Amino acid sequence: MELSDDIMYQASVDKNPDFEGVFWMGVKTTGIFCRPTCTARKPKPENVEFFQNTKDAILKGYRPCKVCKPLENPDETPEYIQQILEELREDPSLKFKDFDLIQRGLEPATVRRWFQKNHGMTFHSFQRMFRLNTAFKKIQQGENIMETAYDSGFESLSGFNESFKSIFGVSPKNSKTQRIIDLKRIETPIGTMYAAAVEEGICMLEFTDRKMVETEFKDLAKSLNATIVQGENPHFKTLEKELSEYFEGNRTEFTVPLSPVGTEFQKSVWKVLLKIPYGETWTYRKQSEVLGDAKKVRAVANANGMNKISIIIPCHRVIGSNGTLTGYGGGIWRKQKLLELEKAILF
């Protein structure tokens, strides 16, 4: 998709989030450069120029805007949070108090705000939930409920039962019949993603800022009659390794097992997506023809939109009949970046 200066300027005026990561705007009169969604007052069109990356803007002498902070990825998990999450994964019985955070040079209010924004709860509530998630898995694996309760830091069995039921909707005893979907945040060069997995394979890989992500979680849990818990899964290690290789340009095919959740028709559409060669693009019409019915263009497009496993099931390789980059759940800019990455490796 060729972006004219007029399109980019209008996107900046509209503060259009679809263009985040696609371009940056340099303001000649101030010497600063901004992201498209910057809230600062927009300069006149003749006073701006556009860049495809931040490096070019800096090389031309522009400074990053203090309002929109164009060098930061707003979706990225800060390193200090990644470290805390890693420690909790290794030892879920850990209890970080405000004093512990201060000892690390962290402001408890900052940590609290991050968890509130990204998980809808305070850091202390998240830690409690993490301990209960681990307890849920232990009970599923046949461990004693009372021992699990005390290992999880609860002082009484009744307190453990009450907290467990408030989170999972069932008592620890009845939880043995429910499935578990493991959930983890994964960092990528184009944003943080949620990965979800069951025993059979990866069932979800979505960008955390996708508008429909909460609905997708609910659909996933309902379809599998399962509870989603924060925790490790053997498939995550393979997924992270292969994603890292993909973004480095060292992998063109994924081998991590997949377990997509959808209707039979949707699954048949996603199987066709897996046939699109790395670095190539197909139209919705071609995808429909390969599926066996050229008239199902709209139905195929809808099924692509319901794909919950981004990148690996490559719906980013499908474009409009006129060559334009049509809708993508993770944002048009990500679709463009993925296609650019694949083409750059091939040519």
Short mmCIF file of C-alpha atoms in Angstrom, two decimals:
data_model
loop_
_atom_site.label_atom_id
_atom_site.label_comp_id
_atom_site.label_asym_id
_atom_site.label_seq_id
_atom_site.Cartn_x
_atom_site.Cartn_y
_atom_site.Cartn_z
CA MET A 1 0.00 0.00 0.00
CA GLU A 2 1.57 3.29 -1.11
CA LEU A 3 1.08 6.04 1.43
CA SER A 4 0.95 9.58 0.06
CA ASP A 5 1.83 12.59 2.21
CA ASP A 6 -1.84 13.62 2.07
CA ILE A 7 -2.99 10.27 3.51
CA MET A 8 -0.37 10.40 6.27
CA TYR A 9 -1.14 14.01 7.15
CA GLN A 10 -4.88 13.25 7.34
CA ALA A 11 -4.15 10.19 9.51
CA SER A 12 -2.22 12.47 11.90
CA VAL A 13 -5.05 15.01 11.99
CA ASP A 14 -7.50 12.17 12.75
CA LYS A 15 -5.05 10.62 15.27
CA ASN A 16 -5.81 7.34 13.49
CA PRO A 17 -4.44 4.39 15.52
CA ASP A 18 -4.44 2.15 12.41
CA PHE A 19 -1.29 4.01 11.28
CA GLU A 20 0.65 3.46 14.53
CA GLY A 21 4.05 2.04 13.55
CA VAL A 22 3.52 2.75 9.83
CA PHE A 23 5.03 6.25 9.76
CA TRP A 24 6.35 9.07 11.95
CA MET A 25 5.88 12.77 11.29
CA GLY A 26 8.70 15.32 11.60
CA VAL A 27 7.73 18.94 12.31
CA LYS A 28 10.21 21.27 10.60
CA THR A 29 9.34 24.33 12.72
CA THR A 30 10.02 22.62 16.08
CA GLY A 31 12.56 19.93 15.11
CA ILE A 32 10.58 17.17 16.83
CA PHE A 33 9.00 14.00 15.42
CA CYS A 34 5.76 12.33 16.53
CA ARG A 35 3.71 9.17 16.18
CA PRO A 36 0.41 9.49 14.18
CA THR A 37 -1.74 9.53 17.33
CA CYS A 38 0.10 12.42 19.02
CA THR A 39 -2.29 14.76 20.85
CA ALA A 40 -0.13 17.85 20.33
CA ARG A 41 -1.50 20.57 18.02
CA LYS A 42 -1.04 19.66 14.36
CA PRO A 43 1.24 21.93 12.26
CA LYS A 44 0.42 23.07 8.72
CA PRO A 45 1.00 20.47 5.94
CA GLU A 46 3.88 22.44 4.45
CA ASN A 47 5.76 22.28 7.77
CA VAL A 48 5.93 18.48 8.04
CA GLU A 49 7.75 15.54 6.48
CA PHE A 50 7.23 11.82 7.00
CA PHE A 51 9.51 8.89 7.87
CA GLN A 52 9.06 5.12 7.61
CA ASN A 53 11.08 4.55 10.79
CA THR A 54 12.37 6.48 13.82
CA LYS A 55 16.03 5.97 12.83
CA ASP A 56 15.62 8.11 9.68
CA ALA A 57 13.92 10.87 11.68
CA ILE A 58 16.77 10.94 14.22
CA LEU A 59 19.45 10.89 11.48
CA LYS A 60 17.81 13.95 9.97
CA GLY A 61 18.18 15.80 13.27
CA TYR A 62 14.68 15.45 14.74
CA ARG A 63 14.17 14.92 18.48
CA PRO A 64 11.48 12.59 19.89
CA CYS A 65 8.29 14.36 21.03
CA LYS A 66 7.86 14.47 24.82
CA VAL A 67 4.06 14.22 24.48
CA CYS A 68 3.68 11.02 22.43
CA LYS A 69 7.15 9.47 23.11
CA PRO A 70 7.64 7.92 19.64
CA LEU A 71 10.63 5.79 20.68
CA GLU A 72 8.54 3.84 23.17
CA ASN A 73 6.25 0.94 22.31
CA PRO A 74 3.08 1.78 24.29
CA ASP A 75 2.05 -1.88 24.28
CA GLU A 76 5.36 -3.33 25.47
CA THR A 77 5.70 -4.95 28.89
CA PRO A 78 8.40 -3.02 30.83
CA GLU A 79 11.49 -5.05 31.70
CA TYR A 80 10.93 -4.72 35.45
CA ILE A 81 7.42 -6.18 35.04
CA GLN A 82 8.79 -9.01 32.87
CA GLN A 83 11.28 -9.81 35.65
CA ILE A 84 8.54 -9.89 38.32
CA LEU A 85 6.32 -12.14 36.16
CA GLU A 86 9.25 -14.49 35.54
CA GLU A 87 9.95 -14.77 39.28
CA LEU A 88 6.28 -15.47 39.99
CA ARG A 89 6.24 -18.17 37.30
CA GLU A 90 9.26 -19.85 38.88
CA ASP A 91 7.89 -19.58 42.42
CA PRO A 92 4.14 -18.76 42.62
CA SER A 93 4.26 -18.71 46.44
CA LEU A 94 6.26 -15.44 46.34
CA LYS A 95 4.50 -12.41 47.83
CA PHE A 96 5.84 -9.04 46.68
CA LYS A 97 4.89 -6.30 49.13
CA ASP A 98 5.24 -2.54 48.54
CA PHE A 99 8.43 -2.61 50.62
CA ASP A 100 9.94 -5.26 48.26
CA LEU A 101 9.14 -3.11 45.23
CA ILE A 102 10.71 -0.02 46.83
CA GLN A 103 13.82 -2.09 47.62
CA ARG A 104 14.10 -2.74 43.86
CA GLY A 105 13.83 0.96 43.14
CA LEU A 106 10.25 0.64 41.87
CA GLU A 107 7.33 2.92 42.68
CA PRO A 108 4.44 0.69 43.97
CA ALA A 109 1.85 3.04 42.44
CA THR A 110 3.46 2.64 38.99
CA VAL A 111 3.40 -1.15 39.26
CA ARG A 112 -0.21 -1.03 40.50
CA ARG A 113 -1.27 1.15 37.55
CA TRP A 114 0.36 -1.19 35.02
CA PHE A 115 -1.46 -4.25 36.39
CA GLN A 116 -4.72 -2.31 36.62
CA LYS A 117 -4.40 -1.25 32.97
CA ASN A 118 -3.21 -4.60 31.55
CA HIS A 119 -4.94 -7.11 33.82
CA GLY A 120 -7.86 -5.16 35.27
CA MET A 121 -6.67 -5.69 38.85
CA THR A 122 -4.09 -4.46 41.35
CA PHE A 123 -0.66 -6.11 41.59
CA HIS A 124 -1.58 -7.72 44.93
CA SER A 125 -4.80 -9.14 43.45
CA PHE A 126 -2.82 -10.46 40.48
CA GLN A 127 -0.35 -12.25 42.79
CA ARG A 128 -3.25 -13.81 44.67
CA MET A 129 -4.81 -14.94 41.41
CA PHE A 130 -1.47 -16.33 40.23
CA ARG A 131 -1.20 -18.45 43.41
CA LEU A 132 -4.75 -19.72 42.88
CA ASN A 133 -4.01 -20.52 39.22
CA THR A 134 -1.09 -22.68 40.33
CA ALA A 135 -3.28 -24.32 42.97
CA PHE A 136 -5.93 -25.05 40.31
CA LYS A 137 -3.35 -26.91 38.19
CA LYS A 138 -1.98 -28.86 41.17
CA ILE A 139 -5.47 -30.04 42.15
CA GLN A 140 -6.12 -31.06 38.53
CA GLN A 141 -2.96 -33.15 38.69
CA GLY A 142 -4.30 -34.98 41.76
CA GLU A 143 -2.52 -33.16 44.60
CA ASN A 144 -4.14 -32.93 48.04
CA ILE A 145 -6.45 -29.91 48.40
CA MET A 146 -5.44 -29.08 52.00
CA GLU A 147 -1.70 -29.27 51.26
CA THR A 148 -2.19 -27.16 48.13
CA ALA A 149 -4.09 -24.53 50.13
CA TYR A 150 -1.27 -24.11 52.68
CA ASP A 151 1.44 -24.27 49.96
CA SER A 152 -0.40 -21.39 48.25
CA GLY A 153 0.02 -19.19 51.31
CA PHE A 154 -3.53 -19.48 52.70
CA GLU A 155 -3.87 -19.80 56.47
CA SER A 156 -7.16 -21.71 56.42
CA LEU A 157 -8.89 -24.20 54.14
CA SER A 158 -12.15 -22.22 54.26
CA GLY A 159 -10.35 -19.03 53.14
CA PHE A 160 -8.75 -20.96 50.28
CA ASN A 161 -12.08 -22.52 49.23
CA GLU A 162 -13.83 -19.13 49.26
CA SER A 163 -11.10 -17.38 47.23
CA PHE A 164 -10.89 -20.29 44.80
CA LYS A 165 -14.64 -20.30 44.17
CA SER A 166 -14.77 -16.50 43.70
CA ILE A 167 -12.12 -16.72 40.93
CA PHE A 168 -13.10 -19.96 39.16
CA GLY A 169 -16.81 -20.27 39.95
CA VAL A 170 -16.38 -23.82 41.29
CA SER A 171 -15.05 -25.31 44.53
CA PRO A 172 -11.54 -26.86 44.51
CA LYS A 173 -13.16 -30.32 44.75
CA ASN A 174 -15.38 -29.77 41.67
CA SER A 175 -12.61 -28.10 39.64
CA LYS A 176 -11.09 -31.47 38.71
CA THR A 177 -13.62 -31.89 35.88
CA GLN A 178 -12.75 -28.56 34.19
CA ARG A 179 -10.13 -28.08 31.48
CA ILE A 180 -7.37 -25.51 31.76
CA ILE A 181 -6.25 -23.04 29.10
CA ASP A 182 -2.81 -21.66 29.91
CA LEU A 183 -2.21 -17.97 29.18
CA LYS A 184 1.03 -16.02 28.81
CA ARG A 185 2.15 -12.59 27.57
CA ILE A 186 4.79 -12.84 24.82
CA GLU A 187 6.89 -9.91 23.61
CA THR A 188 7.45 -9.44 19.86
CA PRO A 189 9.08 -6.62 17.84
CA ILE A 190 5.60 -5.42 16.75
CA GLY A 191 3.88 -5.56 20.13
CA THR A 192 2.97 -7.74 23.08
CA MET A 193 0.78 -10.78 22.40
CA TYR A 194 -1.41 -13.09 24.45
CA ALA A 195 -0.65 -16.76 23.85
CA ALA A 196 -3.13 -19.41 25.01
CA ALA A 197 -2.56 -23.15 24.88
CA VAL A 198 -4.18 -26.44 25.79
CA GLU A 199 -2.57 -29.88 25.88
CA GLU A 200 -3.05 -30.35 22.11
CA GLY A 201 -1.40 -27.07 21.08
CA ILE A 202 -1.68 -23.30 20.72
CA CYS A 203 -5.31 -22.16 20.56
CA MET A 204 -4.78 -18.39 20.56
CA LEU A 205 -2.10 -15.85 19.64
CA GLU A 206 -3.42 -12.30 19.63
CA PHE A 207 -2.06 -8.78 20.11
CA THR A 208 -2.97 -7.50 23.56
CA ASP A 209 -4.38 -4.25 22.15
CA ARG A 210 -6.83 -5.96 19.77
CA LYS A 211 -10.33 -4.59 20.47
CA MET A 212 -12.00 -8.03 20.44
CA VAL A 213 -9.50 -9.79 22.70
CA GLU A 214 -11.78 -9.96 25.79
CA THR A 215 -14.60 -11.45 23.68
CA GLU A 216 -12.15 -13.98 22.25
CA PHE A 217 -11.15 -15.08 25.76
CA LYS A 218 -14.81 -15.65 26.69
CA ASP A 219 -15.51 -17.56 23.45
CA LEU A 220 -12.45 -19.73 23.99
CA ALA A 221 -13.36 -20.62 27.58
CA LYS A 222 -16.99 -21.33 26.64
CA SER A 223 -16.12 -23.44 23.56
CA LEU A 224 -13.68 -25.63 25.49
CA ASN A 225 -15.62 -25.59 28.80
CA ALA A 226 -12.37 -24.46 30.34
CA THR A 227 -10.88 -21.92 32.71
CA ILE A 228 -8.14 -19.58 31.47
CA VAL A 229 -5.26 -19.29 33.92
CA GLN A 230 -1.93 -17.45 33.83
CA GLY A 231 0.72 -20.12 33.67
CA GLU A 232 3.33 -22.03 31.72
CA ASN A 233 2.60 -24.62 29.04
CA PRO A 234 5.14 -26.84 27.21
CA HIS A 235 4.00 -25.38 23.85
CA PHE A 236 4.92 -21.81 24.90
CA LYS A 237 8.65 -22.56 24.81
CA THR A 238 8.44 -23.79 21.19
CA LEU A 239 6.17 -20.87 20.25
CA GLU A 240 8.51 -18.21 21.68
CA LYS A 241 11.57 -19.81 20.03
CA GLU A 242 9.88 -20.03 16.61
CA LEU A 243 8.39 -16.52 16.78
CA SER A 244 11.82 -15.13 17.66
CA GLU A 245 13.35 -16.96 14.67
CA TYR A 246 10.54 -15.73 12.40
CA PHE A 247 11.12 -12.08 13.33
CA GLU A 248 14.89 -12.52 12.90
CA GLY A 249 14.21 -13.80 9.36
CA ASN A 250 15.45 -17.31 10.14
CA ARG A 251 12.13 -19.17 9.97
CA THR A 252 9.56 -19.37 7.17
CA GLU A 253 7.42 -22.22 8.57
CA PHE A 254 6.12 -22.97 12.06
CA THR A 255 6.09 -26.44 13.62
CA VAL A 256 4.47 -25.62 16.99
CA PRO A 257 1.28 -27.73 17.35
CA LEU A 258 -1.97 -25.80 16.86
CA SER A 259 -5.43 -26.42 18.29
CA PRO A 260 -7.68 -23.78 16.68
CA VAL A 261 -11.19 -23.32 18.05
CA GLY A 262 -14.00 -22.54 15.60
CA THR A 263 -16.72 -23.98 13.37
CA GLU A 264 -15.91 -26.63 10.76
CA PHE A 265 -16.20 -24.01 8.01
CA GLN A 266 -13.86 -21.61 9.82
CA LYS A 267 -11.30 -24.39 10.34
CA SER A 268 -11.45 -25.26 6.62
CA VAL A 269 -10.78 -21.58 5.77
CA TRP A 270 -7.85 -21.45 8.20
CA LYS A 271 -6.37 -24.61 6.65
CA VAL A 272 -6.32 -22.77 3.30
CA LEU A 273 -4.53 -19.84 4.98
CA LEU A 274 -1.77 -22.26 5.99
CA LYS A 275 -1.26 -23.08 2.29
CA ILE A 276 -0.30 -19.50 1.36
CA PRO A 277 3.49 -19.55 0.84
CA TYR A 278 5.71 -17.37 2.99
CA GLY A 279 6.22 -13.95 1.39
CA GLU A 280 3.25 -14.29 -0.99
CA THR A 281 -0.19 -12.65 -0.87
CA TRP A 282 -3.51 -14.06 -2.05
CA THR A 283 -6.82 -12.29 -2.58
CA TYR A 284 -9.96 -13.40 -0.75
CA ARG A 285 -11.22 -14.64 -4.13
CA LYS A 286 -8.20 -16.89 -4.66
CA GLN A 287 -8.58 -18.20 -1.12
CA SER A 288 -12.25 -18.98 -1.88
CA GLU A 289 -11.31 -20.77 -5.12
CA VAL A 290 -8.72 -22.93 -3.34
CA LEU A 291 -11.40 -23.70 -0.74
CA GLY A 292 -13.61 -24.91 -3.59
CA ASP A 293 -16.25 -22.20 -3.92
CA ALA A 294 -15.40 -18.87 -5.57
CA LYS A 295 -18.75 -17.41 -4.44
CA LYS A 296 -17.86 -17.58 -0.74
CA VAL A 297 -15.60 -14.52 -0.74
CA ARG A 298 -17.54 -12.70 2.02
CA ALA A 299 -17.84 -15.82 4.19
CA VAL A 300 -14.12 -16.49 3.79
CA ALA A 301 -13.27 -12.89 4.75
CA ASN A 302 -15.45 -13.21 7.88
CA ALA A 303 -13.79 -16.50 8.83
CA ASN A 304 -10.34 -14.90 8.38
CA GLY A 305 -11.45 -12.17 10.78
CA MET A 306 -12.33 -14.83 13.37
CA ASN A 307 -8.87 -16.41 13.23
CA LYS A 308 -7.51 -16.32 16.80
CA ILE A 309 -3.98 -17.53 15.95
CA SER A 310 -2.26 -14.54 14.33
CA ILE A 311 1.01 -14.82 12.33
CA ILE A 312 1.14 -18.64 12.49
CA ILE A 313 -2.20 -18.99 10.67
CA PRO A 314 -1.21 -16.18 8.28
CA CYS A 315 -4.36 -14.14 7.59
CA HIS A 316 -1.97 -11.19 7.11
CA ARG A 317 -1.13 -12.69 3.68
CA VAL A 318 -4.65 -12.03 2.33
CA ILE A 319 -5.26 -8.68 0.59
CA GLY A 320 -8.09 -6.97 -1.29
CA SER A 321 -8.70 -7.63 -5.01
CA ASN A 322 -7.25 -4.18 -5.85
CA GLY A 323 -4.05 -4.90 -3.92
CA THR A 324 -4.91 -2.82 -0.83
CA LEU A 325 -4.25 -4.01 2.71
CA THR A 326 -7.74 -4.68 4.02
CA GLY A 327 -8.72 -5.04 7.68
CA TYR A 328 -6.47 -6.85 10.14
CA GLY A 329 -7.36 -7.43 13.81
CA GLY A 330 -3.91 -6.41 14.99
CA GLY A 331 -3.98 -3.17 12.95
CA ILE A 332 -3.15 -2.46 9.30
CA TRP A 333 0.36 -1.29 10.25
CA ARG A 334 1.18 -4.72 11.68
CA LYS A 335 -0.10 -6.41 8.52
CA GLN A 336 2.22 -4.16 6.52
CA LYS A 337 5.20 -4.86 8.80
CA LEU A 338 4.68 -8.65 8.58
CA LEU A 339 4.47 -8.56 4.77
CA GLU A 340 7.52 -6.28 4.56
CA LEU A 341 9.48 -8.66 6.81
CA GLU A 342 8.61 -11.69 4.68
CA LYS A 343 9.34 -9.95 1.36
CA ALA A 344 12.66 -8.59 2.66
CA ILE A 345 13.84 -12.10 3.56
CA LEU A 346 12.84 -13.53 0.16
CA PHE A 347 14.36 -10.80 -2.03
#
